[in-house]
Amino acid sequence: MRIVGSKNRDEFVLDPVEAIRRGATLDKQMKILLPPHPRGVWRGTHEFFNRMDDGRSAAMAERVNVAPRAYPTTSG
């Protein structure tokens, strides 16, 4: 591997306290992207729950795709 530049670009955080702090920060940032989960007791078939999960996943993907980007994307 070749290192270019003088900045530390390690992707792994070796300090467990710092890693937990960063993870908690990311969890807070990503929480706004989650659609609300229906509450209560549900009964249904496996297919019913799969459709519910697919709907939540689609809603989450839509929120992620329209969220503002930190860096502009390049269209090619």
Short mmCIF file of N, CA and C in Angstrom, two decimals:
data_model
loop_
_atom_site.label_atom_id
_atom_site.label_comp_id
_atom_site.label_asym_id
_atom_site.label_seq_id
_atom_site.Cartn_x
_atom_site.Cartn_y
_atom_site.Cartn_z
N MET A 1 0.84 -1.17 0.00
CA MET A 1 0.00 0.00 0.00
C MET A 1 0.89 1.24 0.00
N ARG A 2 0.45 2.24 -0.70
CA ARG A 2 1.20 3.48 -0.78
C ARG A 2 0.42 4.58 -0.07
N ILE A 3 1.06 5.31 0.81
CA ILE A 3 0.42 6.39 1.55
C ILE A 3 0.80 7.71 0.88
N VAL A 4 -0.21 8.47 0.53
CA VAL A 4 0.00 9.76 -0.12
C VAL A 4 -0.45 10.84 0.85
N GLY A 5 0.38 11.83 1.09
CA GLY A 5 0.04 12.92 1.99
C GLY A 5 0.46 12.63 3.42
N SER A 6 0.23 13.62 4.28
CA SER A 6 0.68 13.49 5.66
C SER A 6 -0.47 13.29 6.65
N LYS A 7 -1.73 13.30 6.17
CA LYS A 7 -2.86 13.14 7.08
C LYS A 7 -3.07 11.67 7.43
N ASN A 8 -3.51 11.44 8.65
CA ASN A 8 -3.83 10.09 9.09
C ASN A 8 -5.19 9.71 8.51
N ARG A 9 -5.24 8.72 7.66
CA ARG A 9 -6.48 8.33 7.00
C ARG A 9 -6.92 6.93 7.41
N ASP A 10 -6.59 6.53 8.63
CA ASP A 10 -7.01 5.22 9.11
C ASP A 10 -8.53 5.19 9.23
N GLU A 11 -9.14 4.16 8.67
CA GLU A 11 -10.60 4.08 8.75
C GLU A 11 -11.06 3.40 10.04
N PHE A 12 -10.17 2.73 10.73
CA PHE A 12 -10.54 2.04 11.96
C PHE A 12 -10.15 2.89 13.16
N VAL A 13 -11.09 3.05 14.08
CA VAL A 13 -10.84 3.79 15.31
C VAL A 13 -10.44 2.77 16.37
N LEU A 14 -9.24 2.90 16.89
CA LEU A 14 -8.73 1.91 17.84
C LEU A 14 -9.20 2.18 19.27
N ASP A 15 -9.58 3.41 19.57
CA ASP A 15 -10.06 3.74 20.90
C ASP A 15 -11.54 3.38 20.99
N PRO A 16 -11.93 2.43 21.86
CA PRO A 16 -13.33 2.00 21.91
C PRO A 16 -14.29 3.11 22.36
N VAL A 17 -13.86 4.00 23.22
CA VAL A 17 -14.72 5.08 23.68
C VAL A 17 -15.01 6.04 22.52
N GLU A 18 -13.98 6.36 21.74
CA GLU A 18 -14.16 7.24 20.58
C GLU A 18 -15.03 6.57 19.53
N ALA A 19 -14.85 5.26 19.33
CA ALA A 19 -15.66 4.54 18.35
C ALA A 19 -17.13 4.54 18.74
N ILE A 20 -17.43 4.35 20.02
CA ILE A 20 -18.82 4.37 20.49
C ILE A 20 -19.40 5.77 20.34
N ARG A 21 -18.61 6.80 20.63
CA ARG A 21 -19.08 8.17 20.49
C ARG A 21 -19.41 8.49 19.03
N ARG A 22 -18.53 8.07 18.13
CA ARG A 22 -18.79 8.30 16.70
C ARG A 22 -20.01 7.53 16.22
N GLY A 23 -20.15 6.29 16.69
CA GLY A 23 -21.32 5.49 16.32
C GLY A 23 -22.61 6.12 16.81
N ALA A 24 -22.61 6.64 18.04
CA ALA A 24 -23.81 7.30 18.57
C ALA A 24 -24.15 8.55 17.77
N THR A 25 -23.13 9.28 17.36
CA THR A 25 -23.36 10.47 16.54
C THR A 25 -23.98 10.09 15.20
N LEU A 26 -23.46 9.05 14.57
CA LEU A 26 -24.03 8.59 13.30
C LEU A 26 -25.46 8.09 13.47
N ASP A 27 -25.72 7.38 14.57
CA ASP A 27 -27.08 6.91 14.84
C ASP A 27 -28.06 8.07 14.94
N LYS A 28 -27.65 9.15 15.62
CA LYS A 28 -28.52 10.31 15.74
C LYS A 28 -28.77 10.96 14.38
N GLN A 29 -27.73 11.02 13.55
CA GLN A 29 -27.88 11.64 12.23
C GLN A 29 -28.78 10.80 11.33
N MET A 30 -28.69 9.49 11.42
CA MET A 30 -29.45 8.62 10.54
C MET A 30 -30.89 8.41 11.02
N LYS A 31 -31.17 8.73 12.27
CA LYS A 31 -32.51 8.51 12.82
C LYS A 31 -33.57 9.30 12.07
N ILE A 32 -33.22 10.47 11.56
CA ILE A 32 -34.21 11.28 10.85
C ILE A 32 -34.61 10.64 9.52
N LEU A 33 -33.82 9.72 9.01
CA LEU A 33 -34.14 9.08 7.74
C LEU A 33 -35.12 7.92 7.89
N LEU A 34 -35.29 7.43 9.11
CA LEU A 34 -36.17 6.29 9.33
C LEU A 34 -37.63 6.71 9.30
N PRO A 35 -38.46 6.03 8.51
CA PRO A 35 -39.90 6.31 8.57
C PRO A 35 -40.46 5.79 9.89
N PRO A 36 -41.56 6.37 10.36
CA PRO A 36 -42.11 5.90 11.63
C PRO A 36 -42.56 4.44 11.52
N HIS A 37 -42.31 3.69 12.57
CA HIS A 37 -42.68 2.28 12.60
C HIS A 37 -44.05 2.15 13.23
N PRO A 38 -44.95 1.39 12.61
CA PRO A 38 -46.28 1.24 13.20
C PRO A 38 -46.20 0.55 14.56
N ARG A 39 -46.99 1.03 15.51
CA ARG A 39 -46.98 0.49 16.86
C ARG A 39 -48.14 -0.47 17.05
N GLY A 40 -48.00 -1.31 18.05
CA GLY A 40 -49.08 -2.22 18.40
C GLY A 40 -48.76 -3.65 18.03
N VAL A 41 -49.74 -4.50 18.25
CA VAL A 41 -49.61 -5.93 17.94
C VAL A 41 -50.20 -6.18 16.57
N TRP A 42 -49.47 -6.89 15.75
CA TRP A 42 -49.90 -7.16 14.39
C TRP A 42 -49.98 -8.66 14.17
N ARG A 43 -51.00 -9.06 13.43
CA ARG A 43 -51.11 -10.45 12.99
C ARG A 43 -51.23 -10.44 11.48
N GLY A 44 -50.51 -11.33 10.87
CA GLY A 44 -50.57 -11.40 9.42
C GLY A 44 -49.70 -12.52 8.90
N THR A 45 -49.78 -12.72 7.62
CA THR A 45 -48.98 -13.76 6.99
C THR A 45 -47.56 -13.26 6.79
N HIS A 46 -46.72 -14.18 6.42
CA HIS A 46 -45.32 -13.82 6.14
C HIS A 46 -45.26 -12.82 5.00
N GLU A 47 -46.09 -13.01 3.98
CA GLU A 47 -46.11 -12.10 2.84
C GLU A 47 -46.56 -10.71 3.25
N PHE A 48 -47.52 -10.62 4.19
CA PHE A 48 -48.00 -9.33 4.69
C PHE A 48 -46.85 -8.55 5.33
N PHE A 49 -46.09 -9.23 6.18
CA PHE A 49 -44.98 -8.55 6.85
C PHE A 49 -43.84 -8.23 5.88
N ASN A 50 -43.65 -9.08 4.88
CA ASN A 50 -42.65 -8.76 3.86
C ASN A 50 -43.04 -7.50 3.10
N ARG A 51 -44.35 -7.35 2.79
CA ARG A 51 -44.81 -6.14 2.10
C ARG A 51 -44.62 -4.91 2.98
N MET A 52 -44.90 -5.06 4.29
CA MET A 52 -44.67 -3.93 5.21
C MET A 52 -43.19 -3.53 5.22
N ASP A 53 -42.31 -4.53 5.30
CA ASP A 53 -40.87 -4.25 5.31
C ASP A 53 -40.42 -3.61 4.01
N ASP A 54 -40.96 -4.11 2.89
CA ASP A 54 -40.61 -3.52 1.59
C ASP A 54 -41.06 -2.07 1.50
N GLY A 55 -42.23 -1.77 2.05
CA GLY A 55 -42.72 -0.40 2.05
C GLY A 55 -41.84 0.53 2.88
N ARG A 56 -41.43 0.05 4.06
CA ARG A 56 -40.54 0.85 4.91
C ARG A 56 -39.19 1.05 4.23
N SER A 57 -38.67 0.00 3.59
CA SER A 57 -37.38 0.12 2.89
C SER A 57 -37.47 1.12 1.74
N ALA A 58 -38.60 1.10 1.01
CA ALA A 58 -38.77 2.04 -0.09
C ALA A 58 -38.86 3.47 0.44
N ALA A 59 -39.58 3.66 1.55
CA ALA A 59 -39.69 5.00 2.13
C ALA A 59 -38.33 5.48 2.62
N MET A 60 -37.55 4.59 3.21
CA MET A 60 -36.22 4.96 3.69
C MET A 60 -35.31 5.31 2.52
N ALA A 61 -35.37 4.53 1.44
CA ALA A 61 -34.54 4.80 0.28
C ALA A 61 -34.90 6.15 -0.35
N GLU A 62 -36.19 6.47 -0.35
CA GLU A 62 -36.62 7.76 -0.90
C GLU A 62 -36.08 8.91 -0.06
N ARG A 63 -36.11 8.75 1.26
CA ARG A 63 -35.58 9.79 2.13
C ARG A 63 -34.07 9.94 1.97
N VAL A 64 -33.38 8.83 1.80
CA VAL A 64 -31.93 8.90 1.62
C VAL A 64 -31.59 9.58 0.30
N ASN A 65 -32.35 9.27 -0.75
CA ASN A 65 -32.05 9.82 -2.07
C ASN A 65 -32.33 11.31 -2.17
N VAL A 66 -33.27 11.83 -1.37
CA VAL A 66 -33.57 13.26 -1.45
C VAL A 66 -32.85 14.06 -0.37
N ALA A 67 -32.10 13.38 0.51
CA ALA A 67 -31.37 14.07 1.58
C ALA A 67 -30.25 14.91 0.97
N PRO A 68 -29.95 16.06 1.56
CA PRO A 68 -28.86 16.88 1.03
C PRO A 68 -27.52 16.16 1.15
N ARG A 69 -26.69 16.34 0.18
CA ARG A 69 -25.40 15.68 0.14
C ARG A 69 -24.33 16.57 0.75
N ALA A 70 -23.39 15.95 1.45
CA ALA A 70 -22.26 16.70 1.98
C ALA A 70 -21.31 17.08 0.84
N TYR A 71 -21.23 16.21 -0.15
CA TYR A 71 -20.38 16.45 -1.31
C TYR A 71 -21.21 16.30 -2.56
N PRO A 72 -21.03 17.17 -3.55
CA PRO A 72 -21.81 17.04 -4.77
C PRO A 72 -21.48 15.75 -5.51
N THR A 73 -22.51 15.13 -6.08
CA THR A 73 -22.28 13.92 -6.87
C THR A 73 -21.91 14.33 -8.28
N THR A 74 -21.15 13.48 -8.92
CA THR A 74 -20.76 13.75 -10.31
C THR A 74 -21.65 12.93 -11.21
N SER A 75 -22.20 13.55 -12.20
CA SER A 75 -23.01 12.81 -13.17
C SER A 75 -22.17 12.66 -14.44
N GLY A 76 -22.17 11.43 -14.91
CA GLY A 76 -21.26 11.23 -16.01
C GLY A 76 -21.90 10.71 -17.18
#
